[in-house]
Coordinates of C-alpha atoms in Angstrom, one line a residue:
M207 CA -5.7 4.1 -26.5
T208 CA -2.6 5.0 -28.6
S209 CA -1.0 2.7 -31.1
T210 CA 2.5 4.0 -30.1
F211 CA 2.0 2.3 -26.7
V212 CA 1.3 -1.0 -28.5
L213 CA 4.4 -0.7 -30.6
R214 CA 6.6 0.5 -27.7
I215 CA 6.0 -2.1 -25.1
T216 CA 5.8 -5.0 -27.5
T217 CA 2.9 -7.0 -28.7
L218 CA 1.2 -9.6 -26.6
M219 CA -0.8 -12.6 -27.9
N220 CA -3.6 -14.3 -26.1
H221 CA -2.6 -18.0 -25.6
S222 CA 0.3 -17.5 -28.2
S223 CA -2.1 -17.3 -31.1
G224 CA -4.8 -14.6 -30.8
P225 CA -5.4 -11.0 -31.5
V226 CA -2.8 -8.3 -30.7
W227 CA -3.8 -6.5 -27.6
T228 CA -2.5 -3.7 -25.3
P229 CA -1.6 -4.4 -21.6
L230 CA -3.7 -1.9 -19.6
V231 CA -3.8 -3.1 -16.0
V232 CA -1.4 -5.0 -13.7
L233 CA -2.5 -7.5 -11.1
E234 CA 0.1 -8.4 -8.5
L235 CA -0.7 -11.5 -6.3
A236 CA 1.2 -12.4 -3.2
S237 CA 4.3 -14.4 -3.9
D238 CA 3.0 -17.3 -1.8
T239 CA -0.3 -17.5 -3.6
A240 CA -1.3 -21.2 -4.2
E241 CA -0.9 -22.3 -7.8
E242 CA -4.5 -23.5 -8.0
A243 CA -5.7 -20.1 -6.9
V244 CA -3.7 -18.4 -9.7
T245 CA -5.1 -20.9 -12.3
W246 CA -8.6 -20.4 -11.0
L247 CA -8.4 -16.6 -11.1
L248 CA -6.9 -16.5 -14.6
R249 CA -9.6 -18.9 -15.8
R250 CA -12.4 -16.7 -14.3
I251 CA -10.9 -13.5 -15.9
R252 CA -10.6 -15.2 -19.3
D253 CA -13.9 -17.0 -19.3
T254 CA -16.9 -15.5 -21.2
Q255 CA -19.5 -13.3 -19.5
H256 CA -22.1 -16.0 -20.3
N257 CA -20.2 -18.4 -18.0
G258 CA -19.7 -15.7 -15.3
G259 CA -16.2 -14.6 -16.4
A260 CA -14.9 -11.1 -17.3
D261 CA -14.0 -12.1 -20.9
L262 CA -10.7 -10.2 -20.6
L263 CA -7.2 -11.0 -21.9
V264 CA -4.5 -11.8 -19.3
E265 CA -0.9 -13.0 -19.4
Q266 CA 1.8 -13.5 -16.8
L267 CA 4.6 -11.0 -16.9
G268 CA 8.1 -12.4 -17.5
L269 CA 10.9 -12.1 -14.9
G270 CA 12.9 -9.7 -17.1
V271 CA 16.4 -9.8 -18.5
E272 CA 18.2 -9.6 -15.1
T273 CA 16.2 -12.1 -13.0
Q274 CA 16.4 -11.6 -9.3
K275 CA 15.3 -14.1 -6.6
K276 CA 13.5 -11.3 -4.9
Q277 CA 11.2 -10.7 -7.8
N278 CA 7.6 -11.7 -7.4
P279 CA 6.6 -14.0 -10.3
N280 CA 2.9 -13.4 -9.8
L281 CA 2.5 -10.2 -11.9
F282 CA -0.2 -10.4 -14.6
L283 CA -1.0 -8.0 -17.5
V284 CA -4.7 -7.6 -18.2
G285 CA -6.2 -6.1 -21.4
A286 CA -9.2 -6.6 -23.7
S287 CA -10.2 -6.6 -27.4
N288 CA -11.7 -3.4 -28.9
Q289 CA -15.2 -5.0 -29.1
R290 CA -15.0 -6.0 -25.4
L291 CA -13.9 -2.5 -24.4
L292 CA -16.8 -0.9 -26.4
A293 CA -19.3 -3.3 -24.8
G294 CA -17.8 -2.3 -21.4
A295 CA -18.1 1.4 -22.2
E296 CA -21.9 0.8 -22.7
D297 CA -22.0 -1.2 -19.4
V298 CA -20.4 1.5 -17.3
G299 CA -22.6 4.3 -18.9
L300 CA -19.7 6.2 -20.5
F301 CA -20.7 9.5 -22.1
K302 CA -19.1 10.4 -25.4
E303 CA -19.6 13.3 -27.8
Y304 CA -22.3 12.7 -30.3
S305 CA -22.2 13.8 -34.0
D306 CA -24.4 16.8 -33.1
G307 CA -22.0 17.9 -30.5
S308 CA -24.0 16.8 -27.4
M309 CA -22.8 14.4 -24.8
R310 CA -24.7 11.1 -24.8
G311 CA -24.4 7.7 -23.2
F312 CA -22.4 5.4 -25.5
T313 CA -24.2 2.4 -27.0
C314 CA -22.8 -0.2 -29.4
A315 CA -26.0 0.0 -31.5
S316 CA -25.5 3.7 -32.3
K317 CA -21.7 3.7 -32.2
H318 CA -21.2 5.1 -35.7
N319 CA -23.2 8.2 -34.7
F320 CA -20.6 9.2 -32.2
K321 CA -17.9 11.7 -33.1
D322 CA -14.4 10.3 -33.8
F323 CA -15.7 6.7 -34.1
N324 CA -14.0 5.3 -37.1
G325 CA -13.5 1.7 -38.3
D326 CA -13.6 -0.7 -35.5
G327 CA -13.4 2.0 -32.8
D328 CA -9.6 1.8 -32.3
G329 CA -8.6 5.1 -30.6
F330 CA -12.2 6.1 -29.8
L331 CA -11.7 5.4 -26.1
S332 CA -8.8 7.0 -24.2
M333 CA -6.4 4.7 -22.4
A334 CA -7.7 6.0 -19.0
E335 CA -11.3 5.1 -20.1
C336 CA -10.1 1.6 -21.2
Q337 CA -8.4 1.1 -17.8
Y338 CA -11.5 2.2 -15.9
I339 CA -13.6 -0.3 -17.9
I340 CA -11.1 -3.1 -17.1
K341 CA -11.2 -2.2 -13.4
H342 CA -15.0 -2.2 -13.5
E343 CA -15.1 -5.6 -15.2
L344 CA -12.7 -7.1 -12.7
D345 CA -14.5 -5.6 -9.7
T346 CA -17.8 -7.1 -10.9
L347 CA -16.3 -10.6 -11.3
R348 CA -18.4 -12.5 -8.9
A349 CA -18.2 -15.8 -7.1
K350 CA -20.6 -18.5 -8.3
D351 CA -20.7 -21.8 -6.3
E352 CA -17.1 -21.6 -4.9
T353 CA -17.0 -21.7 -1.1
H354 CA -13.4 -20.4 -0.8
V355 CA -10.5 -19.4 -2.9
P356 CA -8.8 -22.6 -4.1
G357 CA -5.7 -23.3 -2.0
H358 CA -6.7 -20.7 0.6
S359 CA -9.4 -22.2 2.9
H360 CA -9.4 -19.0 5.1
A361 CA -10.5 -16.9 2.2
K362 CA -14.2 -17.7 2.1
L363 CA -16.3 -16.8 -0.9
Y364 CA -20.0 -16.0 -1.0
P365 CA -22.2 -16.4 -4.1
G366 CA -22.6 -13.0 -5.9
K367 CA -19.8 -11.3 -4.1
S368 CA -16.9 -9.6 -5.8
I369 CA -13.9 -11.9 -6.2
I370 CA -11.3 -9.1 -6.6
R371 CA -12.5 -7.3 -3.4
R372 CA -12.4 -10.5 -1.5
L373 CA -8.8 -11.2 -2.6
Q374 CA -7.8 -7.7 -1.6
S375 CA -9.3 -7.9 1.8
K376 CA -7.5 -11.3 2.4
G377 CA -4.1 -10.0 1.2
I378 CA -4.0 -12.4 -1.7
L379 CA -4.2 -9.6 -4.2
I380 CA -1.5 -7.1 -3.3
Q381 CA -2.3 -4.4 -5.7
M382 CA -4.1 -3.6 -9.0
F383 CA -2.9 -0.6 -10.9
P384 CA -3.1 0.8 -14.5
L385 CA 0.0 1.2 -16.6
H386 CA 1.5 4.5 -17.6
E387 CA 1.7 5.4 -21.3
K388 CA 5.2 6.9 -21.5
E389 CA 4.9 9.0 -24.7
E390 CA 1.6 10.5 -23.6
L391 CA 3.0 11.1 -20.1
K392 CA 6.0 12.9 -21.5
R393 CA 3.7 15.2 -23.6
L394 CA 1.5 15.9 -20.5
S395 CA 4.5 16.6 -18.3
F396 CA 5.9 19.1 -20.8
S397 CA 2.7 21.0 -21.1
W398 CA 1.8 20.8 -17.4
F399 CA 4.9 21.5 -15.3
K400 CA 8.2 21.1 -17.2
K401 CA 8.1 24.7 -18.5
L402 CA 7.3 27.8 -16.5
K403 CA 4.4 29.6 -18.1
L404 CA 1.7 32.1 -17.3
S405 CA -1.2 30.1 -18.6
L406 CA -4.0 27.7 -17.5
Q407 CA -3.4 24.1 -16.8
P408 CA -4.1 21.6 -19.5
L409 CA -7.3 20.3 -17.8
D410 CA -8.6 18.4 -20.8
D411 CA -5.2 16.6 -21.1
I412 CA -5.2 15.8 -17.4
R413 CA -8.7 14.5 -17.6
H414 CA -7.8 12.4 -20.7
Y415 CA -4.9 10.8 -18.9
Y416 CA -6.0 10.7 -15.2
G417 CA -9.8 11.0 -15.4
E418 CA -12.4 13.5 -14.3
G419 CA -11.9 13.3 -10.5
Q420 CA -8.2 14.3 -10.7
A421 CA -8.9 17.0 -13.4
L422 CA -11.6 18.6 -11.2
Y423 CA -9.2 18.8 -8.3
F424 CA -6.6 20.6 -10.4
G425 CA -9.4 22.7 -11.9
F426 CA -10.5 23.7 -8.4
L427 CA -6.9 24.4 -7.3
E428 CA -6.4 26.7 -10.4
Y429 CA -9.8 28.4 -9.8
F430 CA -9.1 29.0 -6.1
T431 CA -5.7 30.5 -7.0
F432 CA -7.2 33.0 -9.5
A433 CA -10.0 33.8 -7.1
L434 CA -7.5 34.8 -4.4
V435 CA -5.8 37.3 -6.7
P436 CA -8.3 40.2 -6.0
M437 CA -8.0 39.5 -2.2
A438 CA -4.2 39.5 -2.6
L439 CA -4.2 42.8 -4.6
I440 CA -6.3 44.5 -2.0
G441 CA -4.4 43.0 0.9
V442 CA -0.9 44.3 -0.2
P443 CA -1.7 48.0 0.2
Y444 CA -3.7 47.2 3.4
F445 CA -0.6 45.6 4.8
L446 CA 1.9 48.3 3.6
F447 CA 0.1 51.5 4.5
D448 CA -0.6 52.4 8.1
W449 CA -1.8 48.8 9.1
E450 CA -1.5 49.6 12.8
D451 CA -4.8 51.4 12.4
Y452 CA -7.0 48.3 12.8
D453 CA -10.2 50.3 12.0
K454 CA -9.4 49.7 8.3
Y455 CA -10.0 46.0 8.5
V456 CA -13.7 46.6 8.6
I457 CA -13.8 47.3 4.9
F458 CA -11.5 44.3 4.2
A459 CA -13.7 42.0 6.3
A460 CA -16.9 43.2 4.5
F461 CA -15.2 42.4 1.1
N462 CA -14.1 39.1 2.5
L463 CA -17.8 38.1 3.2
I464 CA -18.9 38.8 -0.4
W465 CA -15.8 37.2 -1.9
S466 CA -16.1 33.9 -0.1
T467 CA -19.7 33.5 -1.0
V468 CA -19.5 34.5 -4.7
I469 CA -16.4 32.4 -5.5
L470 CA -18.0 29.2 -4.2
E471 CA -21.2 29.8 -6.2
L472 CA -19.3 30.6 -9.4
W473 CA -17.2 27.5 -8.9
K474 CA -20.3 25.4 -9.1
R475 CA -21.0 26.8 -12.5
C476 CA -17.5 26.3 -13.6
S477 CA -17.5 22.7 -12.3
A478 CA -20.8 22.0 -14.1
S479 CA -19.4 23.3 -17.4
L480 CA -16.3 21.1 -17.0
A481 CA -18.4 18.1 -16.1
Y482 CA -20.8 18.6 -19.0
R483 CA -17.9 18.9 -21.4
W484 CA -16.4 15.7 -20.1
G485 CA -19.7 13.8 -20.1
T486 CA -20.1 13.2 -16.3
L487 CA -22.7 15.8 -15.4
S488 CA -25.8 13.7 -16.3
R489 CA -24.2 10.4 -15.8
K490 CA -26.2 8.0 -13.6
K491 CA -24.4 6.8 -10.5
A492 CA -23.8 3.1 -10.5
F493 CA -25.2 0.9 -7.7
E494 CA -22.6 0.8 -5.0
E495 CA -21.1 -2.6 -4.0
P496 CA -20.0 -3.3 -0.4
R497 CA -16.5 -2.2 0.6
P498 CA -13.7 -4.8 0.5
G499 CA -13.3 -4.5 4.3
F500 CA -17.0 -4.8 5.1
H501 CA -17.8 -7.9 7.1
G502 CA -20.7 -9.5 8.9
V503 CA -23.1 -12.4 9.1
L504 CA -24.1 -13.9 5.8
G505 CA -27.5 -12.8 4.6
F506 CA -29.4 -11.4 1.6
N507 CA -29.4 -7.9 0.2
P508 CA -33.0 -6.8 0.0
V509 CA -32.3 -4.7 -3.2
T510 CA -30.2 -7.1 -5.3
G511 CA -31.4 -10.4 -3.7
R512 CA -27.7 -11.5 -3.6
E513 CA -26.2 -13.3 -0.7
E514 CA -23.7 -11.1 1.1
P515 CA -22.5 -10.2 4.6
T516 CA -24.9 -8.1 6.7
Y517 CA -24.2 -6.0 9.8
P518 CA -26.8 -4.5 12.1
T519 CA -27.2 -0.7 11.7
A520 CA -27.9 -0.3 15.5
K521 CA -24.5 -2.0 16.3
R522 CA -22.7 0.4 13.9
H523 CA -24.5 3.4 15.5
L524 CA -23.4 2.2 19.0
R525 CA -19.8 2.1 17.8
V526 CA -20.1 5.6 16.3
Y527 CA -21.8 7.3 19.3
L528 CA -20.3 5.3 22.2
V529 CA -16.7 5.0 20.9
S530 CA -15.9 7.3 17.9
V531 CA -17.7 10.4 19.2
P532 CA -16.1 10.2 22.7
F533 CA -12.7 9.6 21.1
V534 CA -13.1 12.7 18.9
L535 CA -14.1 14.7 21.9
L536 CA -11.1 13.4 23.9
C537 CA -8.8 14.4 21.0
L538 CA -10.3 17.9 21.0
Y539 CA -9.7 18.2 24.7
L540 CA -6.0 17.1 24.2
S541 CA -5.8 19.7 21.4
L542 CA -7.2 22.3 23.8
Y543 CA -4.7 21.3 26.5
V544 CA -1.8 21.7 24.0
M545 CA -3.1 25.1 23.0
M546 CA -3.1 26.3 26.6
I547 CA 0.5 25.1 26.9
Y548 CA 1.3 27.2 23.8
F549 CA -0.2 30.3 25.5
Q550 CA 1.8 29.7 28.6
M551 CA 4.9 29.6 26.5
E552 CA 3.8 32.7 24.7
G553 CA 3.3 34.6 28.0
W554 CA 6.7 33.4 29.2
V555 CA 8.5 34.7 26.1
L556 CA 6.6 38.0 26.2
S557 CA 7.6 38.5 29.8
I558 CA 11.3 38.0 28.9
H559 CA 11.0 40.4 26.0
D560 CA 9.3 43.0 28.1
E561 CA 12.0 42.9 30.8
E562 CA 14.9 43.3 28.4
P563 CA 14.0 44.0 24.7
T564 CA 16.8 42.9 22.4
F565 CA 17.1 41.5 18.9
W566 CA 17.3 38.0 20.1
T567 CA 14.3 38.3 22.4
G568 CA 12.4 39.7 19.4
I569 CA 13.3 36.5 17.5
L570 CA 12.3 34.5 20.5
L571 CA 8.8 35.8 20.2
F572 CA 8.2 33.7 17.1
I573 CA 9.5 30.4 18.6
P574 CA 6.3 29.4 20.5
S575 CA 4.2 29.9 17.4
I576 CA 6.6 27.9 15.3
I577 CA 6.7 25.0 17.8
Y578 CA 2.9 25.1 18.0
A579 CA 2.6 25.0 14.2
V580 CA 4.9 21.9 14.1
V581 CA 3.0 20.2 16.9
I582 CA -0.3 20.9 15.1
E583 CA 0.9 19.1 12.0
I584 CA 2.1 16.1 14.0
M585 CA -1.2 15.9 15.9
N586 CA -3.1 16.1 12.6
L587 CA -1.0 13.3 11.2
I588 CA -1.5 11.0 14.2
Y589 CA -5.2 11.8 14.4
R590 CA -5.6 11.0 10.7
Y591 CA -4.3 7.4 11.3
A592 CA -6.6 7.0 14.4
A593 CA -9.6 8.3 12.4
E594 CA -9.0 5.9 9.6
F595 CA -8.7 3.0 12.1
L596 CA -11.9 4.0 13.9
T597 CA -13.9 4.5 10.7
E598 CA -12.7 1.1 9.4
W599 CA -13.7 -0.4 12.8
E600 CA -17.2 1.1 12.5
N601 CA -17.7 -1.3 9.5
H602 CA -19.5 0.8 7.0
R603 CA -21.0 -1.1 4.1
L604 CA -20.5 1.5 1.4
E605 CA -17.4 3.3 0.4
S606 CA -19.3 6.6 0.2
S607 CA -20.5 6.2 3.8
Y608 CA -16.9 5.3 4.9
Q609 CA -15.6 8.5 3.2
N610 CA -18.3 10.8 4.7
H611 CA -17.6 9.6 8.3
L612 CA -13.8 9.8 7.8
V613 CA -14.1 13.3 6.2
L614 CA -16.3 14.5 9.1
K615 CA -13.9 13.2 11.8
V616 CA -10.8 14.7 10.1
L617 CA -12.4 18.0 9.3
V618 CA -13.7 18.6 12.9
F619 CA -10.3 17.9 14.5
N620 CA -8.3 19.7 11.9
F621 CA -10.5 22.8 12.1
F622 CA -10.3 22.8 15.9
N623 CA -6.6 22.1 16.0
C624 CA -5.7 24.7 13.4
F625 CA -8.1 27.5 14.3
A626 CA -8.9 27.2 18.0
S627 CA -5.9 29.2 19.1
L628 CA -6.7 32.0 16.6
F629 CA -10.3 32.2 17.9
Y630 CA -9.1 32.3 21.4
I631 CA -6.6 35.2 20.6
A632 CA -9.2 37.1 18.6
F633 CA -12.3 36.8 20.9
V634 CA -11.0 36.0 24.4
M635 CA -7.7 37.8 24.5
Q636 CA -8.7 40.4 21.8
D637 CA -5.1 40.9 21.0
M638 CA -4.9 41.8 17.2
V639 CA -1.1 42.1 17.2
L640 CA -0.7 38.6 18.6
L641 CA -3.5 37.3 16.2
R642 CA -1.6 38.7 13.2
Q643 CA 1.7 37.2 14.4
S644 CA 0.2 33.8 15.2
L645 CA -1.7 33.6 11.9
A646 CA 1.4 34.5 9.9
T647 CA 3.6 32.0 11.7
L648 CA 1.0 29.2 11.5
L649 CA 0.4 29.8 7.8
I650 CA 4.1 30.0 6.8
T651 CA 5.2 27.1 8.9
S652 CA 2.4 24.8 7.8
Q653 CA 3.1 25.6 4.1
I654 CA 6.8 24.9 4.5
L655 CA 6.1 21.6 6.3
N656 CA 3.5 20.6 3.7
Q657 CA 5.9 21.3 0.8
I658 CA 8.5 19.1 2.6
M659 CA 6.1 16.3 3.3
E660 CA 4.3 16.4 0.0
S661 CA 7.0 17.2 -2.5
F662 CA 10.6 16.5 -1.2
L663 CA 9.9 13.5 1.0
P664 CA 7.9 11.4 -1.4
Y665 CA 10.5 12.1 -4.2
W666 CA 13.4 11.3 -1.9
L667 CA 11.8 8.0 -0.7
Q668 CA 11.0 7.0 -4.2
R669 CA 14.6 7.6 -5.3
R670 CA 15.9 5.4 -2.5
R671 CA 13.3 2.7 -3.1
N672 CA 14.1 2.4 -6.8
K673 CA 17.8 3.2 -6.6
K674 CA 18.9 -0.1 -8.2
M675 CA 16.2 0.1 -10.8
I676 CA 17.0 3.7 -11.7
R677 CA 20.7 2.7 -12.3
K678 CA 19.4 0.0 -14.6
V679 CA 17.3 2.6 -16.4
Q680 CA 20.2 4.9 -16.9
K681 CA 22.5 2.1 -18.2
R682 CA 19.9 0.3 -20.4
A683 CA 17.6 3.1 -21.5
T684 CA 19.1 6.6 -21.1
L685 CA 22.6 5.9 -22.3
Q686 CA 21.4 3.8 -25.3
D687 CA 18.5 6.2 -25.9
K688 CA 16.1 3.3 -25.8
E689 CA 12.9 2.6 -24.0
L690 CA 12.9 0.4 -20.9
P691 CA 11.7 -3.2 -21.6
L692 CA 8.1 -3.9 -20.6
E693 CA 9.1 -6.3 -17.8
E694 CA 11.4 -3.7 -16.2
Q695 CA 8.9 -0.9 -16.7
V696 CA 6.0 -2.8 -15.0
R697 CA 8.2 -3.8 -12.1
L698 CA 9.4 -0.2 -11.7
E699 CA 5.8 1.1 -11.7
A700 CA 4.8 -1.7 -9.2
D701 CA 7.4 -0.4 -6.8
M702 CA 6.3 3.2 -7.0
S703 CA 4.2 4.8 -4.2
T704 CA 0.5 4.3 -4.4
Y705 CA -1.6 7.5 -4.9
L706 CA -4.1 7.7 -2.1
G707 CA -6.5 10.1 -3.7
T708 CA -7.3 13.8 -3.4
F709 CA -8.4 13.6 0.3
D710 CA -5.2 15.3 1.7
D711 CA -5.1 17.8 -1.2
Y712 CA -8.6 19.0 -0.6
L713 CA -8.0 19.1 3.1
E714 CA -5.0 21.3 2.7
L715 CA -7.0 23.7 0.4
F716 CA -9.9 23.7 3.0
L717 CA -7.5 24.8 5.8
L718 CA -5.9 27.5 3.5
F719 CA -9.4 28.7 2.6
G720 CA -10.1 28.9 6.3
Y721 CA -7.0 31.0 7.0
V722 CA -8.0 33.5 4.2
S723 CA -11.7 33.7 4.8
L724 CA -11.7 33.8 8.6
F725 CA -8.8 36.0 9.6
S726 CA -7.2 37.6 6.5
C727 CA -8.6 41.0 7.4
V728 CA -6.2 40.9 10.4
Y729 CA -3.3 39.7 8.2
P730 CA -4.0 40.8 4.6
L731 CA -0.9 39.1 3.3
A732 CA -2.5 35.7 4.0
A733 CA -4.0 35.7 0.5
V734 CA -0.6 36.5 -1.1
L735 CA 1.0 33.6 0.8
V736 CA -1.8 31.2 -0.2
V737 CA -1.5 32.2 -3.9
L738 CA 2.3 31.5 -3.8
N739 CA 1.6 28.2 -2.0
N740 CA -1.0 27.2 -4.6
I741 CA 1.4 28.0 -7.5
T742 CA 4.1 25.7 -6.1
E743 CA 1.3 23.2 -5.2
V744 CA 0.3 22.9 -8.9
Y745 CA 3.9 22.1 -9.9
S746 CA 4.7 19.8 -7.0
D747 CA 1.4 17.8 -7.3
A748 CA 1.9 17.5 -11.1
F749 CA 5.4 16.3 -10.6
K750 CA 4.3 13.7 -8.1
M751 CA 1.5 12.5 -10.3
C752 CA 3.8 12.0 -13.2
H753 CA 7.0 10.7 -11.6
V754 CA 6.4 9.6 -8.0
F755 CA 3.1 7.8 -7.9
K756 CA 1.6 4.9 -9.7
R757 CA -1.0 5.9 -12.2
P758 CA -4.4 6.0 -10.4
F759 CA -7.5 4.6 -12.0
S760 CA -9.8 7.1 -13.6
E761 CA -12.8 7.9 -11.5
P762 CA -15.8 9.7 -13.1
A763 CA -16.8 12.8 -11.1
A764 CA -19.3 15.6 -11.8
N765 CA -18.1 17.8 -8.9
I766 CA -15.8 17.9 -5.9
G767 CA -18.4 16.0 -3.8
V768 CA -18.5 16.4 0.0
W769 CA -15.8 19.0 -0.1
Q770 CA -18.2 21.6 -1.7
L771 CA -20.3 21.3 1.5
A772 CA -17.2 21.6 3.6
F773 CA -16.1 24.9 1.9
E774 CA -19.7 26.3 2.2
A775 CA -19.8 25.5 5.9
M776 CA -16.4 27.3 6.3
C777 CA -18.0 30.2 4.4
V778 CA -20.9 30.4 6.9
I779 CA -18.4 30.3 9.8
A780 CA -16.4 33.1 8.0
V781 CA -19.5 35.3 8.0
V782 CA -19.9 34.9 11.8
T783 CA -16.2 35.4 12.4
N784 CA -15.8 38.5 10.3
C785 CA -18.9 40.1 11.7
S786 CA -17.5 39.6 15.2
L787 CA -14.2 41.1 14.2
I788 CA -16.0 44.1 12.7
G789 CA -18.0 44.5 15.9
M790 CA -14.8 44.4 18.0
S791 CA -13.1 47.2 15.9
P792 CA -12.7 50.6 17.7
Q793 CA -14.4 52.3 14.7
V794 CA -17.6 50.4 15.3
K795 CA -17.4 50.5 19.1
A796 CA -17.3 54.3 18.9
Y797 CA -21.0 54.2 17.8
F798 CA -22.0 52.4 21.0
P799 CA -19.9 54.1 23.7
E800 CA -22.3 53.2 26.6
S801 CA -23.9 49.9 25.7
D802 CA -22.0 46.7 24.9
T803 CA -25.3 44.8 24.7
Q804 CA -26.6 47.1 22.0
L805 CA -23.4 46.5 20.1
I806 CA -23.7 42.8 20.3
L807 CA -27.4 42.9 19.2
W808 CA -26.5 45.0 16.2
T809 CA -23.6 42.7 15.3
V810 CA -25.9 39.6 15.5
A811 CA -28.5 41.4 13.4
I812 CA -26.1 42.4 10.7
E813 CA -24.6 38.8 10.8
H814 CA -28.1 37.4 10.2
C815 CA -28.7 39.8 7.4
L816 CA -25.4 38.9 5.7
L817 CA -26.2 35.2 6.1
A818 CA -29.6 35.9 4.5
I819 CA -27.9 37.7 1.6
K820 CA -25.5 34.8 1.3
F821 CA -28.3 32.3 0.9
I822 CA -30.2 34.6 -1.5
L823 CA -27.0 34.8 -3.6
S824 CA -26.7 31.0 -3.5
F825 CA -30.3 30.8 -4.8
L826 CA -30.0 33.5 -7.4
I827 CA -26.8 32.2 -9.0
P828 CA -27.8 28.9 -10.8
D829 CA -25.5 26.0 -10.1
V830 CA -25.6 25.0 -13.8
P831 CA -25.3 27.6 -16.7
K832 CA -28.5 28.2 -18.6
Q833 CA -27.2 26.9 -21.9
I834 CA -26.2 23.6 -20.3
Q835 CA -29.6 23.3 -18.7
V836 CA -31.2 23.6 -22.1
K837 CA -28.9 21.0 -23.6
L838 CA -29.6 18.5 -20.8
A839 CA -33.4 19.2 -21.1
R840 CA -33.3 18.6 -24.8
L841 CA -31.4 15.4 -24.4
E842 CA -33.9 14.2 -21.8
F843 CA -36.8 15.1 -24.2
E844 CA -35.2 13.2 -27.1
S845 CA -34.7 10.2 -24.8
L846 CA -38.4 10.2 -23.8
E847 CA -39.5 10.5 -27.5
A848 CA -37.2 7.6 -28.5
L849 CA -38.6 5.5 -25.7
K850 CA -42.2 6.3 -26.8
K851 CA -41.5 5.2 -30.4
K852 CA -39.8 2.1 -29.2
V853 CA -42.8 1.2 -27.0
C854 CA -45.3 1.9 -29.9

């Protein structure tokens, strides 16, 4: 937490005569929130932990210099004293660098043994860590004997339940977000995307400002881009020299199989190294609280003993298997129907071109693929909203369960929608020319649409939404070379778009990985296009994070989670696909001129051998580097020895 931020935004006092503190988090309540509800919430936030409060500092934000009637007065700044933040760091199990260079869980009792801890600990915790601690303390603020939110009888409260989550689910709390630190953001922007450079991303700086979850995404994006370079370098000569000889894709497909397996295993090691350096590799996962939207009959949690809503597992399973699964299957059928329409259009265009080949009919050949690519993106978008609605309706208790079911729904549909036509062309029509053309069109069109939707559109909407405020910034800050006042800055950030997480970003990388690993042997330039896309993706995502979205809360992460399994599943499918493409090549068919059955048996046998080699490689390549394993084992040994001495 930098002192420049304190000096820049002004100093705030608790109850007009208290310690100087730094605003870290903004709470925005609905403008029609009852006064008694506001008073009650602020009292609970300020109250000591002994009395069931969060023991945080909170003040209402002023209306600013140019007060507008439309402005919501219910914006509140939340912070904490250094001692409270250090105690919170111990509560959340924050890992920091010890004096011997190892990463250990922070404790207030041994705080002076941690590296960079000086004086009262000011500056020891990063601003992102402080904001994460504030969020944790607010999320764990629990109802006591209140039956409902004061002034809002419809917002019932249950003993032991999170107050903040309840306010969110009832629409009383509109949003909660951490504040940007302008000077640090400027430095990060300059080193990240404001200058073109051939160097690695500042992952440590990204982690310091946005947290481990965000840094791991950009680390994976960078790693994936570099991993594609060998594929791209091999693909260019394959594409340029005598590519019409399709026998040559046998070697490329074989290389593809090894490449896709090795890069995912090496990423695990890279991810483990980053997570250890950032102190999240051995961090214990906190007990998960129910989601804000979870509802049910009031009962008792058998683990915590707290009173909370309960929902029958059997009823949830009925919703999943009798409603969600049939809905997904119906969507897959509709996707298949649209695909057949695309092939009818393709056949109609080919017939026109064959009757009278001209330049314009040659251009017309690409139109069906372009239309189909646009339709795929629209269908994916519509399905995403439907999947979110269904997953919410299934009423999952935990956020992790909700995310797993949502990811599974979205991945199944996106995979089928994006790749079904390519599988049909490759293995039913067996038309490699059309497969190459369709793959190129789908890949290029989807990348153009993604860049428009992810980069240009959010920036344009943000400019429109904040047009008046930006004029004010230009008049009051830019022309006078002064920083924007705190009130104006907070309201500007409150009006920015909310960052919805890395779900869509990982989904895009998953589909690109599929295009490369499944069919790039037919269209070797796929890797080149994905490399170019990823380079622009780094800059566009970095720009959005710094200038379009609110600052997200830091989320500790040791890996990329369920997406690692998704990429590995795609890798297994790639083995089957590439073996089938190899078996279909004229070069291989020449060895089996009389028996297609023998060819199929040999193809299946080789595919099983390659899968076995893949799993052997996965076993032989450790997920965690040896030196890190030794450090973790030593730390565990020291912890056990310390526990023995304490018991004795």
